[in-house]
PDB file of C-alpha atoms in Angstrom:
ATOM      1  CA  MET A  13       1.701  14.310  -4.842  1.00  0.00           C
ATOM      2  CA  SER A  14       0.348  14.535  -8.361  1.00  0.00           C
ATOM      3  CA  SER A  15       2.198  13.494 -11.504  1.00  0.00           C
ATOM      4  CA  LYS A  16       2.695  17.189 -12.220  1.00  0.00           C
ATOM      5  CA  ALA A  17       5.139  17.524  -9.317  1.00  0.00           C
ATOM      6  CA  GLY A  18       8.063  17.841 -11.716  1.00  0.00           C
ATOM      7  CA  LYS A  19       6.487  20.794 -13.514  1.00  0.00           C
ATOM      8  CA  ALA A  20       7.887  24.265 -12.987  1.00  0.00           C
ATOM      9  CA  LEU A  21       5.643  27.290 -12.672  1.00  0.00           C
ATOM     10  CA  ASN A  22       5.785  27.862 -16.439  1.00  0.00           C
ATOM     11  CA  GLY A  23       4.438  24.366 -17.118  1.00  0.00           C
ATOM     12  CA  HIS A  24       7.779  22.785 -18.082  1.00  0.00           C
ATOM     13  CA  LEU A  25       9.700  20.148 -16.153  1.00  0.00           C
ATOM     14  CA  ASP A  26      11.917  21.605 -13.460  1.00  0.00           C
ATOM     15  CA  HIS A  27      15.447  20.157 -13.569  1.00  0.00           C
ATOM     16  CA  ARG A  28      15.848  21.072  -9.889  1.00  0.00           C
ATOM     17  CA  ASN A  29      13.225  18.496  -8.907  1.00  0.00           C
ATOM     18  CA  PRO A  30      15.125  15.419  -7.617  1.00  0.00           C
ATOM     19  CA  LEU A  31      12.843  13.068  -9.573  1.00  0.00           C
ATOM     20  CA  VAL A  32      13.430  14.862 -12.888  1.00  0.00           C
ATOM     21  CA  PHE A  33      16.328  13.460 -14.924  1.00  0.00           C
ATOM     22  CA  ASP A  34      18.293  14.828 -17.877  1.00  0.00           C
ATOM     23  CA  THR A  35      18.972  12.576 -20.880  1.00  0.00           C
ATOM     24  CA  ARG A  36      20.457  15.165 -23.221  1.00  0.00           C
ATOM     25  CA  GLU A  37      24.041  13.950 -22.910  1.00  0.00           C
ATOM     26  CA  LEU A  38      22.935  10.636 -24.436  1.00  0.00           C
ATOM     27  CA  GLY A  39      22.105  12.465 -27.630  1.00  0.00           C
ATOM     28  CA  ARG A  40      19.835  10.510 -29.946  1.00  0.00           C
ATOM     29  CA  ARG A  41      22.329   7.791 -30.723  1.00  0.00           C
ATOM     30  CA  PRO A  42      20.676   4.369 -30.324  1.00  0.00           C
ATOM     31  CA  GLY A  43      22.738   2.278 -27.950  1.00  0.00           C
ATOM     32  CA  ALA A  44      24.098   5.179 -25.900  1.00  0.00           C
ATOM     33  CA  LEU A  45      23.987   4.239 -22.225  1.00  0.00           C
ATOM     34  CA  LYS A  46      24.153   6.029 -18.895  1.00  0.00           C
ATOM     35  CA  ARG A  47      24.025   4.613 -15.376  1.00  0.00           C
ATOM     36  CA  LEU A  48      23.425   6.705 -12.307  1.00  0.00           C
ATOM     37  CA  THR A  49      22.445   6.494  -8.659  1.00  0.00           C
ATOM     38  CA  ARG A  50      20.598   9.132  -6.713  1.00  0.00           C
ATOM     39  CA  SER A  51      19.414   9.470  -3.139  1.00  0.00           C
ATOM     40  CA  VAL A  52      16.251  11.549  -2.857  1.00  0.00           C
ATOM     41  CA  GLU A  53      13.497  12.307  -0.366  1.00  0.00           C
ATOM     42  CA  ALA A  54      10.337  10.286  -0.876  1.00  0.00           C
ATOM     43  CA  PRO A  55       7.373  12.250  -2.248  1.00  0.00           C
ATOM     44  CA  LYS A  56       4.079  12.480  -0.406  1.00  0.00           C
ATOM     45  CA  ASP A  57       1.616   9.546  -0.421  1.00  0.00           C
ATOM     46  CA  LEU A  58       4.116   6.977  -1.699  1.00  0.00           C
ATOM     47  CA  GLY A  59       2.290   3.760  -0.825  1.00  0.00           C
ATOM     48  CA  ILE A  60      -1.106   2.271  -0.102  1.00  0.00           C
ATOM     49  CA  ASP A  61      -3.265   4.795   1.728  1.00  0.00           C
ATOM     50  CA  GLY A  62      -4.171   3.706   5.257  1.00  0.00           C
ATOM     51  CA  VAL A  63      -2.186   0.451   4.984  1.00  0.00           C
ATOM     52  CA  ILE A  64       1.546   0.910   4.411  1.00  0.00           C
ATOM     53  CA  GLY A  65       3.830   3.355   2.646  1.00  0.00           C
ATOM     54  CA  VAL A  66       7.149   5.161   2.541  1.00  0.00           C
ATOM     55  CA  PRO A  67       6.921   8.248   4.807  1.00  0.00           C
ATOM     56  CA  GLU A  68       7.190  11.603   3.092  1.00  0.00           C
ATOM     57  CA  ASN A  69      10.803  12.873   2.961  1.00  0.00           C
ATOM     58  CA  ALA A  70      12.187   9.452   3.989  1.00  0.00           C
ATOM     59  CA  PRO A  71      15.410   8.385   2.189  1.00  0.00           C
ATOM     60  CA  LEU A  72      14.799   6.798  -1.205  1.00  0.00           C
ATOM     61  CA  GLU A  73      17.689   5.199  -3.102  1.00  0.00           C
ATOM     62  CA  LEU A  74      17.508   5.019  -6.903  1.00  0.00           C
ATOM     63  CA  ASP A  75      19.677   2.982  -9.282  1.00  0.00           C
ATOM     64  CA  LEU A  76      18.938   3.853 -12.916  1.00  0.00           C
ATOM     65  CA  ARG A  77      20.018   2.714 -16.356  1.00  0.00           C
ATOM     66  CA  LEU A  78      19.196   5.108 -19.217  1.00  0.00           C
ATOM     67  CA  GLU A  79      19.472   3.684 -22.717  1.00  0.00           C
ATOM     68  CA  SER A  80      18.894   5.607 -25.916  1.00  0.00           C
ATOM     69  CA  VAL A  81      16.762   3.764 -28.476  1.00  0.00           C
ATOM     70  CA  MET A  82      15.085   4.767 -31.733  1.00  0.00           C
ATOM     71  CA  GLU A  83      11.832   5.860 -30.089  1.00  0.00           C
ATOM     72  CA  GLY A  84      13.278   7.596 -27.041  1.00  0.00           C
ATOM     73  CA  VAL A  85      15.019   6.634 -23.785  1.00  0.00           C
ATOM     74  CA  LEU A  86      14.400   3.323 -22.067  1.00  0.00           C
ATOM     75  CA  VAL A  87      14.654   3.743 -18.288  1.00  0.00           C
ATOM     76  CA  THR A  88      15.291   0.677 -16.150  1.00  0.00           C
ATOM     77  CA  GLY A  89      15.774   0.985 -12.421  1.00  0.00           C
ATOM     78  CA  THR A  90      15.356  -0.091  -8.833  1.00  0.00           C
ATOM     79  CA  ALA A  91      14.074   1.947  -5.896  1.00  0.00           C
ATOM     80  CA  ARG A  92      14.882   1.035  -2.292  1.00  0.00           C
ATOM     81  CA  ALA A  93      13.305   2.487   0.840  1.00  0.00           C
ATOM     82  CA  THR A  94      11.813   1.602   4.221  1.00  0.00           C
ATOM     83  CA  ALA A  95       8.030   1.518   4.425  1.00  0.00           C
ATOM     84  CA  GLU A  96       6.016   1.919   7.601  1.00  0.00           C
ATOM     85  CA  GLY A  97       2.592   0.608   8.459  1.00  0.00           C
ATOM     86  CA  GLU A  98       0.569  -1.545  10.853  1.00  0.00           C
ATOM     87  CA  CYS A  99       0.325  -5.315  11.153  1.00  0.00           C
ATOM     88  CA  VAL A 100      -3.123  -6.417   9.994  1.00  0.00           C
ATOM     89  CA  ARG A 101      -3.193  -9.198  12.617  1.00  0.00           C
ATOM     90  CA  CYS A 102      -1.942  -7.627  15.853  1.00  0.00           C
ATOM     91  CA  LEU A 103      -2.149  -3.911  14.871  1.00  0.00           C
ATOM     92  CA  GLU A 104       1.424  -3.269  16.038  1.00  0.00           C
ATOM     93  CA  PRO A 105       3.557  -0.752  14.076  1.00  0.00           C
ATOM     94  CA  LEU A 106       5.952  -2.303  11.572  1.00  0.00           C
ATOM     95  CA  ARG A 107       8.801  -1.297   9.285  1.00  0.00           C
ATOM     96  CA  LEU A 108       9.465  -3.103   6.027  1.00  0.00           C
ATOM     97  CA  ARG A 109      12.345  -2.784   3.591  1.00  0.00           C
ATOM     98  CA  VAL A 110      10.900  -2.426   0.098  1.00  0.00           C
ATOM     99  CA  GLU A 111      12.665  -2.879  -3.243  1.00  0.00           C
ATOM    100  CA  ALA A 112      10.763  -1.968  -6.394  1.00  0.00           C
ATOM    101  CA  ASP A 113      11.951  -2.671  -9.944  1.00  0.00           C
ATOM    102  CA  PHE A 114      10.593  -0.757 -12.925  1.00  0.00           C
ATOM    103  CA  GLN A 115      11.110  -0.176 -16.629  1.00  0.00           C
ATOM    104  CA  GLU A 116       9.521   2.513 -18.758  1.00  0.00           C
ATOM    105  CA  MET A 117       9.947   4.040 -22.189  1.00  0.00           C
ATOM    106  CA  PHE A 118      10.069   7.832 -22.403  1.00  0.00           C
ATOM    107  CA  SER A 119       9.404   8.657 -26.046  1.00  0.00           C
ATOM    108  CA  TYR A 120      10.630  11.532 -28.172  1.00  0.00           C
ATOM    109  CA  PRO A 121       7.560  13.659 -29.039  1.00  0.00           C
ATOM    110  CA  ASP A 122       8.425  13.721 -32.753  1.00  0.00           C
ATOM    111  CA  ALA A 123       9.190   9.980 -32.824  1.00  0.00           C
ATOM    112  CA  ASP A 124       5.528   9.368 -32.031  1.00  0.00           C
ATOM    113  CA  ASP A 125       4.490  11.382 -35.099  1.00  0.00           C
ATOM    114  CA  ARG A 126       6.860   9.488 -37.402  1.00  0.00           C
ATOM    115  CA  ASN A 127       5.728   6.060 -36.217  1.00  0.00           C
ATOM    116  CA  ARG A 128       1.997   6.797 -36.274  1.00  0.00           C
ATOM    117  CA  SER A 129       0.032   5.408 -39.192  1.00  0.00           C
ATOM    118  CA  ARG A 130      -1.566   7.899 -41.558  1.00  0.00           C
ATOM    119  CA  THR A 131      -4.833   5.951 -41.285  1.00  0.00           C
ATOM    120  CA  ALA A 132      -4.806   5.724 -37.482  1.00  0.00           C
ATOM    121  CA  ASP A 133      -7.938   6.785 -35.668  1.00  0.00           C
ATOM    122  CA  PRO A 134      -7.324  10.117 -33.829  1.00  0.00           C
ATOM    123  CA  VAL A 135      -9.407   8.866 -30.884  1.00  0.00           C
ATOM    124  CA  ASP A 136      -7.250   5.747 -30.560  1.00  0.00           C
ATOM    125  CA  ASP A 137      -4.116   7.888 -30.809  1.00  0.00           C
ATOM    126  CA  ALA A 138      -5.327  10.097 -27.951  1.00  0.00           C
ATOM    127  CA  GLU A 139      -6.000   7.069 -25.773  1.00  0.00           C
ATOM    128  CA  ASP A 140      -2.538   5.676 -26.526  1.00  0.00           C
ATOM    129  CA  ASP A 141      -0.940   8.982 -25.556  1.00  0.00           C
ATOM    130  CA  GLU A 142      -2.586   8.843 -22.126  1.00  0.00           C
ATOM    131  CA  ASP A 143      -0.728   5.598 -21.405  1.00  0.00           C
ATOM    132  CA  ARG A 144       2.632   6.811 -22.681  1.00  0.00           C
ATOM    133  CA  PHE A 145       5.389   8.953 -21.233  1.00  0.00           C
ATOM    134  CA  PHE A 146       7.245  11.571 -23.234  1.00  0.00           C
ATOM    135  CA  LEU A 147      10.534  13.389 -22.921  1.00  0.00           C
ATOM    136  CA  GLU A 148      10.327  17.149 -22.613  1.00  0.00           C
ATOM    137  CA  ASP A 149      13.428  18.980 -23.820  1.00  0.00           C
ATOM    138  CA  GLY A 150      15.413  15.857 -22.966  1.00  0.00           C
ATOM    139  CA  LEU A 151      13.987  15.684 -19.420  1.00  0.00           C
ATOM    140  CA  PHE A 152      11.660  13.128 -17.848  1.00  0.00           C
ATOM    141  CA  ASP A 153       9.806  12.995 -14.538  1.00  0.00           C
ATOM    142  CA  LEU A 154      10.123   9.620 -12.798  1.00  0.00           C
ATOM    143  CA  GLU A 155       7.548  10.196 -10.046  1.00  0.00           C
ATOM    144  CA  SER A 156       4.522   8.573 -11.652  1.00  0.00           C
ATOM    145  CA  VAL A 157       6.489   5.466 -12.699  1.00  0.00           C
ATOM    146  CA  LEU A 158       8.124   5.264  -9.286  1.00  0.00           C
ATOM    147  CA  ARG A 159       4.810   5.552  -7.466  1.00  0.00           C
ATOM    148  CA  ASP A 160       3.249   2.700  -9.461  1.00  0.00           C
ATOM    149  CA  ALA A 161       6.286   0.468  -8.912  1.00  0.00           C
ATOM    150  CA  VAL A 162       6.429   1.018  -5.150  1.00  0.00           C
ATOM    151  CA  VAL A 163       2.699   0.411  -4.696  1.00  0.00           C
ATOM    152  CA  LEU A 164       2.961  -2.889  -6.584  1.00  0.00           C
ATOM    153  CA  ALA A 165       5.940  -3.941  -4.437  1.00  0.00           C
ATOM    154  CA  LEU A 166       4.134  -3.339  -1.123  1.00  0.00           C
ATOM    155  CA  PRO A 167       2.008  -6.022   0.576  1.00  0.00           C
ATOM    156  CA  LEU A 168      -1.740  -5.400   0.647  1.00  0.00           C
ATOM    157  CA  GLN A 169      -1.918  -7.104   4.063  1.00  0.00           C
ATOM    158  CA  PRO A 170       1.366  -6.396   5.871  1.00  0.00           C
ATOM    159  CA  VAL A 171       2.254  -8.523   8.910  1.00  0.00           C
ATOM    160  CA  CYS A 172       4.965  -8.011  11.522  1.00  0.00           C
ATOM    161  CA  LYS A 173       5.963 -11.663  10.969  1.00  0.00           C
ATOM    162  CA  GLU A 174       4.461 -14.578   9.095  1.00  0.00           C
ATOM    163  CA  THR A 175       3.748 -16.479  12.333  1.00  0.00           C
ATOM    164  CA  CYS A 176       1.956 -13.568  14.040  1.00  0.00           C
ATOM    165  CA  ALA A 177      -1.005 -15.049  15.948  1.00  0.00           C
ATOM    166  CA  GLY A 178      -2.921 -11.748  16.056  1.00  0.00           C
ATOM    167  CA  LEU A 179      -5.320 -10.675  18.794  1.00  0.00           C
ATOM    168  CA  CYS A 180      -7.844 -12.576  20.874  1.00  0.00           C
ATOM    169  CA  SER A 181     -11.231 -12.077  19.249  1.00  0.00           C
ATOM    170  CA  GLU A 182     -12.943 -11.833  22.656  1.00  0.00           C
ATOM    171  CA  CYS A 183     -10.702  -9.601  24.751  1.00  0.00           C
ATOM    172  CA  GLY A 184      -8.146  -8.202  22.289  1.00  0.00           C
ATOM    173  CA  ILE A 185      -5.029  -9.428  24.098  1.00  0.00           C
ATOM    174  CA  ARG A 186      -1.970 -10.046  21.892  1.00  0.00           C
ATOM    175  CA  LEU A 187      -1.651 -13.819  21.510  1.00  0.00           C
ATOM    176  CA  ASP A 188       2.087 -13.879  20.725  1.00  0.00           C
ATOM    177  CA  GLU A 189       2.767 -12.497  24.196  1.00  0.00           C
ATOM    178  CA  ASN A 190       0.236 -14.851  25.832  1.00  0.00           C
ATOM    179  CA  PRO A 191       0.521 -18.187  23.997  1.00  0.00           C
ATOM    180  CA  GLY A 192      -1.578 -20.090  26.580  1.00  0.00           C
ATOM    181  CA  HIS A 193      -4.398 -17.555  26.588  1.00  0.00           C
ATOM    182  CA  HIS A 194      -7.923 -18.909  26.032  1.00  0.00           C
ATOM    183  CA  HIS A 195     -11.525 -18.485  27.088  1.00  0.00           C
ATOM    184  CA  ASP A 196     -13.792 -21.353  28.227  1.00  0.00           C
ATOM    185  CA  ALA A 197     -16.368 -21.801  25.514  1.00  0.00           C
ATOM    186  CA  VAL A 198     -19.966 -22.357  26.653  1.00  0.00           C
ATOM    187  CA  ASP A 199     -22.470 -23.966  24.305  1.00  0.00           C
ATOM    188  CA  ALA A 200     -25.386 -21.555  23.858  1.00  0.00           C
ATOM    189  CA  ARG A 201     -27.897 -24.419  24.329  1.00  0.00           C
ATOM    190  CA  TRP A 202     -26.402 -25.404  27.710  1.00  0.00           C
ATOM    191  CA  ALA A 203     -26.326 -21.749  28.733  1.00  0.00           C
ATOM    192  CA  ALA A 204     -30.076 -21.510  28.069  1.00  0.00           C
ATOM    193  CA  LEU A 205     -30.777 -24.647  30.128  1.00  0.00           C
ATOM    194  CA  GLN A 206     -28.610 -23.366  32.942  1.00  0.00           C
ATOM    195  CA  GLY A 207     -30.558 -20.120  32.984  1.00  0.00           C
ATOM    196  CA  LEU A 208     -33.863 -22.045  33.073  1.00  0.00           C
ATOM    197  CA  ALA A 209     -32.648 -24.183  36.007  1.00  0.00           C
ATOM    198  CA  GLU A 210     -31.666 -21.094  37.956  1.00  0.00           C
ATOM    199  CA  THR A 211     -35.104 -19.593  37.319  1.00  0.00           C
ATOM    200  CA  VAL A 212     -36.819 -22.763  38.630  1.00  0.00           C
ATOM    201  CA  GLN A 213     -34.641 -22.799  41.734  1.00  0.00           C
ATOM    202  CA  ASP A 214     -35.475 -19.182  42.473  1.00  0.00           C
ATOM    203  CA  GLY A 215     -39.211 -19.964  42.097  1.00  0.00           C
ATOM    204  CA  GLU A 216     -39.010 -22.881  44.507  1.00  0.00           C
ATOM    205  CA  LYS A 217     -37.382 -20.700  47.106  1.00  0.00           C
ATOM    206  CA  ASP A 218     -40.161 -18.138  46.754  1.00  0.00           C
ATOM    207  CA  ASN A 219     -42.872 -20.835  47.143  1.00  0.00           C
ATOM    208  CA  MET A 220     -41.255 -22.206  50.251  1.00  0.00           C
ATOM    209  CA  GLY A 221     -41.323 -18.782  51.812  1.00  0.00           C
ATOM    210  CA  GLY A 222     -45.074 -18.390  51.127  1.00  0.00           C
ATOM    211  CA  ALA A 223     -46.282 -21.890  52.247  1.00  0.00           C
ATOM    212  CA  GLU A 224     -45.400 -21.780  55.957  1.00  0.00           C
ATOM    213  CA  PRO A 225     -48.093 -19.375  57.203  1.00  0.00           C
ATOM    214  CA  GLY A 226     -50.924 -21.887  56.377  1.00  0.00           C
ATOM    215  CA  VAL A 227     -49.252 -24.600  58.370  1.00  0.00           C
ATOM    216  CA  ASP A 228     -48.807 -22.324  61.363  1.00  0.00           C
ATOM    217  CA  GLU A 229     -52.507 -21.368  61.369  1.00  0.00           C
ATOM    218  CA  LYS A 230     -53.629 -25.065  61.587  1.00  0.00           C
ATOM    219  CA  GLN A 231     -51.212 -25.670  64.422  1.00  0.00           C
ATOM    220  CA  GLU A 232     -52.608 -22.687  66.369  1.00  0.00           C
ATOM    221  CA  LYS A 233     -56.164 -24.114  66.098  1.00  0.00           C
TER     222      LYS A 233
END
């Protein structure tokens, strides 16, 4: 889901979106504080594509702390959910409890104008804005921040357990279920010699079959 998921059809944030939060009751009094918890359905593509992630619409628990500061609202929180994926060693399905912490400043649009230097480069200002989050009519959309936090909290190489032995590289059998499993290793050099010996033996047998007629002819004379 894109970062515009919290936008309503008219381009403004939609307060009905479960990941859009209202800060207006804080006012603009520095130090004002609000704590809240919310259980929501996970958005689409919340995780590492093709590796592990929180399934769409799965339960997602949020604990948030909203604090009013001079520049805007500082949001500190924790997200908890169950991710699903596949063990990179044995390829078995796995479920992993994930807890992601995050903190982000959502600035007042006019606060940015007051704090910006008169001599600042407009190009630099535009680049800074791309990395910042802003309040819109006292609302903010948490999805983009949440997505980054969850991805960072997930393992890039998930395993069903740290001691997972994986799969046999020759036949693919799961080694945890067959701890004594092994294949007899044959040195490639000995295998070549063995093949040569078998070829010689086959040639000797063929020669023996072709030598007898000459002996029989002498005996007949």
